[in-house]
PDB file of C-alpha atoms in Angstrom:
ATOM      1  CA  UNK A   1      15.198 -30.580  61.542  1.00  0.00           C
ATOM      2  CA  UNK A   2      15.949 -32.619  58.406  1.00  0.00           C
ATOM      3  CA  UNK A   3      19.053 -31.832  56.361  1.00  0.00           C
ATOM      4  CA  UNK A   4      16.887 -30.558  53.506  1.00  0.00           C
ATOM      5  CA  UNK A   5      14.994 -28.203  55.826  1.00  0.00           C
ATOM      6  CA  UNK A   6      18.264 -26.984  57.330  1.00  0.00           C
ATOM      7  CA  UNK A   7      19.676 -26.212  53.861  1.00  0.00           C
ATOM      8  CA  UNK A   8      16.510 -24.288  52.975  1.00  0.00           C
ATOM      9  CA  UNK A   9      16.740 -22.317  56.218  1.00  0.00           C
ATOM     10  CA  UNK A  10      20.415 -21.534  55.620  1.00  0.00           C
ATOM     11  CA  UNK A  11      19.696 -20.432  52.033  1.00  0.00           C
ATOM     12  CA  UNK A  12      16.861 -18.183  53.221  1.00  0.00           C
ATOM     13  CA  UNK A  13      19.087 -16.762  55.961  1.00  0.00           C
ATOM     14  CA  UNK A  14      21.856 -16.080  53.410  1.00  0.00           C
ATOM     15  CA  UNK A  15      19.424 -14.138  51.194  1.00  0.00           C
ATOM     16  CA  UNK A  16      18.201 -12.218  54.258  1.00  0.00           C
ATOM     17  CA  UNK A  17      21.832 -11.409  55.163  1.00  0.00           C
ATOM     18  CA  UNK A  18      22.594 -10.272  51.600  1.00  0.00           C
ATOM     19  CA  UNK A  19      19.603  -7.949  51.762  1.00  0.00           C
ATOM     20  CA  UNK A  20      21.369  -6.074  54.605  1.00  0.00           C
ATOM     21  CA  UNK A  21      24.410  -5.223  52.434  1.00  0.00           C
ATOM     22  CA  UNK A  22      24.273  -1.894  50.629  1.00  0.00           C
ATOM     23  CA  UNK A  23      26.462  -0.072  48.154  1.00  0.00           C
ATOM     24  CA  UNK A  24      27.097   3.158  50.117  1.00  0.00           C
ATOM     25  CA  UNK A  25      26.205   5.199  47.019  1.00  0.00           C
ATOM     26  CA  UNK A  26      22.897   3.438  46.230  1.00  0.00           C
ATOM     27  CA  UNK A  27      19.954   3.085  48.661  1.00  0.00           C
ATOM     28  CA  UNK A  28      19.182  -0.496  47.545  1.00  0.00           C
ATOM     29  CA  UNK A  29      20.711  -3.737  48.831  1.00  0.00           C
ATOM     30  CA  UNK A  30      23.099  -5.819  46.690  1.00  0.00           C
ATOM     31  CA  UNK A  31      20.609  -8.678  46.339  1.00  0.00           C
ATOM     32  CA  UNK A  32      17.779  -6.546  44.941  1.00  0.00           C
ATOM     33  CA  UNK A  33      20.260  -4.622  42.780  1.00  0.00           C
ATOM     34  CA  UNK A  34      20.951  -7.935  41.031  1.00  0.00           C
ATOM     35  CA  UNK A  35      24.633  -7.995  41.986  1.00  0.00           C
ATOM     36  CA  UNK A  36      24.411 -11.560  43.341  1.00  0.00           C
ATOM     37  CA  UNK A  37      24.605 -13.991  40.418  1.00  0.00           C
ATOM     38  CA  UNK A  38      24.849 -17.288  42.287  1.00  0.00           C
ATOM     39  CA  UNK A  39      24.880 -18.648  45.837  1.00  0.00           C
ATOM     40  CA  UNK A  40      26.156 -22.217  46.171  1.00  0.00           C
ATOM     41  CA  UNK A  41      25.934 -24.160  49.413  1.00  0.00           C
ATOM     42  CA  UNK A  42      28.003 -27.352  49.658  1.00  0.00           C
ATOM     43  CA  UNK A  43      27.179 -30.434  51.732  1.00  0.00           C
ATOM     44  CA  UNK A  44      29.534 -29.171  54.457  1.00  0.00           C
ATOM     45  CA  UNK A  45      27.710 -25.787  54.379  1.00  0.00           C
ATOM     46  CA  UNK A  46      30.525 -23.825  52.734  1.00  0.00           C
ATOM     47  CA  UNK A  47      29.112 -20.935  50.689  1.00  0.00           C
ATOM     48  CA  UNK A  48      30.451 -19.706  47.357  1.00  0.00           C
ATOM     49  CA  UNK A  49      28.942 -16.453  46.134  1.00  0.00           C
ATOM     50  CA  UNK A  50      29.417 -15.302  42.565  1.00  0.00           C
ATOM     51  CA  UNK A  51      28.684 -11.614  42.329  1.00  0.00           C
ATOM     52  CA  UNK A  52      29.464  -8.433  40.471  1.00  0.00           C
ATOM     53  CA  UNK A  53      29.528  -4.715  41.154  1.00  0.00           C
ATOM     54  CA  UNK A  54      27.696  -1.887  39.400  1.00  0.00           C
ATOM     55  CA  UNK A  55      31.018  -0.878  37.796  1.00  0.00           C
ATOM     56  CA  UNK A  56      34.511  -2.466  37.646  1.00  0.00           C
ATOM     57  CA  UNK A  57      36.015   0.685  39.205  1.00  0.00           C
ATOM     58  CA  UNK A  58      33.456   0.854  42.044  1.00  0.00           C
ATOM     59  CA  UNK A  59      35.126   2.886  44.823  1.00  0.00           C
ATOM     60  CA  UNK A  60      33.270   0.890  47.495  1.00  0.00           C
ATOM     61  CA  UNK A  61      34.265  -2.534  46.099  1.00  0.00           C
ATOM     62  CA  UNK A  62      36.406  -3.643  49.069  1.00  0.00           C
ATOM     63  CA  UNK A  63      33.791  -2.464  51.574  1.00  0.00           C
ATOM     64  CA  UNK A  64      30.932  -4.250  49.769  1.00  0.00           C
ATOM     65  CA  UNK A  65      32.819  -7.536  49.297  1.00  0.00           C
ATOM     66  CA  UNK A  66      33.936  -7.586  52.931  1.00  0.00           C
ATOM     67  CA  UNK A  67      30.411  -6.766  54.148  1.00  0.00           C
ATOM     68  CA  UNK A  68      28.974  -9.631  52.048  1.00  0.00           C
ATOM     69  CA  UNK A  69      31.600 -12.051  53.410  1.00  0.00           C
ATOM     70  CA  UNK A  70      31.131 -11.031  57.057  1.00  0.00           C
ATOM     71  CA  UNK A  71      27.327 -11.073  56.986  1.00  0.00           C
ATOM     72  CA  UNK A  72      27.102 -14.454  55.242  1.00  0.00           C
ATOM     73  CA  UNK A  73      29.741 -15.917  57.598  1.00  0.00           C
ATOM     74  CA  UNK A  74      27.464 -14.851  60.486  1.00  0.00           C
ATOM     75  CA  UNK A  75      24.585 -17.005  59.192  1.00  0.00           C
ATOM     76  CA  UNK A  76      24.030 -19.890  61.607  1.00  0.00           C
ATOM     77  CA  UNK A  77      25.362 -23.142  60.125  1.00  0.00           C
ATOM     78  CA  UNK A  78      27.655 -21.582  57.498  1.00  0.00           C
ATOM     79  CA  UNK A  79      31.196 -23.008  57.747  1.00  0.00           C
ATOM     80  CA  UNK A  80      32.934 -20.545  55.429  1.00  0.00           C
ATOM     81  CA  UNK A  81      32.490 -18.132  52.553  1.00  0.00           C
ATOM     82  CA  UNK A  82      34.288 -17.569  49.281  1.00  0.00           C
ATOM     83  CA  UNK A  83      33.376 -14.651  47.043  1.00  0.00           C
ATOM     84  CA  UNK A  84      34.045 -14.837  43.333  1.00  0.00           C
ATOM     85  CA  UNK A  85      33.889 -11.427  41.688  1.00  0.00           C
ATOM     86  CA  UNK A  86      32.988 -11.379  38.005  1.00  0.00           C
ATOM     87  CA  UNK A  87      32.077  -8.814  35.395  1.00  0.00           C
ATOM     88  CA  UNK A  88      30.696 -11.383  32.961  1.00  0.00           C
ATOM     89  CA  UNK A  89      27.930 -10.675  32.341  1.00  0.00           C
ATOM     90  CA  UNK A  90      28.378  -6.997  33.034  1.00  0.00           C
ATOM     91  CA  UNK A  91      25.753  -5.635  35.440  1.00  0.00           C
ATOM     92  CA  UNK A  92      22.976  -3.450  34.040  1.00  0.00           C
ATOM     93  CA  UNK A  93      19.820  -1.968  35.540  1.00  0.00           C
ATOM     94  CA  UNK A  94      17.627  -4.681  33.981  1.00  0.00           C
ATOM     95  CA  UNK A  95      19.066  -7.077  36.600  1.00  0.00           C
ATOM     96  CA  UNK A  96      17.406  -5.174  39.453  1.00  0.00           C
ATOM     97  CA  UNK A  97      14.286  -6.415  41.202  1.00  0.00           C
ATOM     98  CA  UNK A  98      11.052  -4.468  40.713  1.00  0.00           C
ATOM     99  CA  UNK A  99      11.410  -3.149  44.273  1.00  0.00           C
ATOM    100  CA  UNK A 100      14.869  -1.794  43.469  1.00  0.00           C
ATOM    101  CA  UNK A 101      13.677  -0.182  40.234  1.00  0.00           C
ATOM    102  CA  UNK A 102      10.778   1.411  42.098  1.00  0.00           C
ATOM    103  CA  UNK A 103      13.075   2.643  44.887  1.00  0.00           C
ATOM    104  CA  UNK A 104      15.436   4.238  42.357  1.00  0.00           C
ATOM    105  CA  UNK A 105      12.648   5.731  40.245  1.00  0.00           C
ATOM    106  CA  UNK A 106      13.007   3.504  37.159  1.00  0.00           C
ATOM    107  CA  UNK A 107       9.335   2.408  37.291  1.00  0.00           C
TER     108      UNK A 107
END
């Protein structure tokens, strides 16, 4: 497999892993909620994820961040994960995918 194909596979696998992480209070995964702002994959396959939460005082923050880190670390080929939490821009429901809006009754 070429390096480019391997990077594409890893990126797809990361998105698939992120779609298995849920806020315990919301029945939609963090990716479709729009909480993942950026996924960067370096040449040595280290992943930096810039993400937010639905609210700065989210009671499940530690659980969600740890779940993201563990699931992305489990992706074959990933050498490490760093999560950068930001509230700029602040999350709002317009960031959700259509599937998430449908699931939560916004459409």
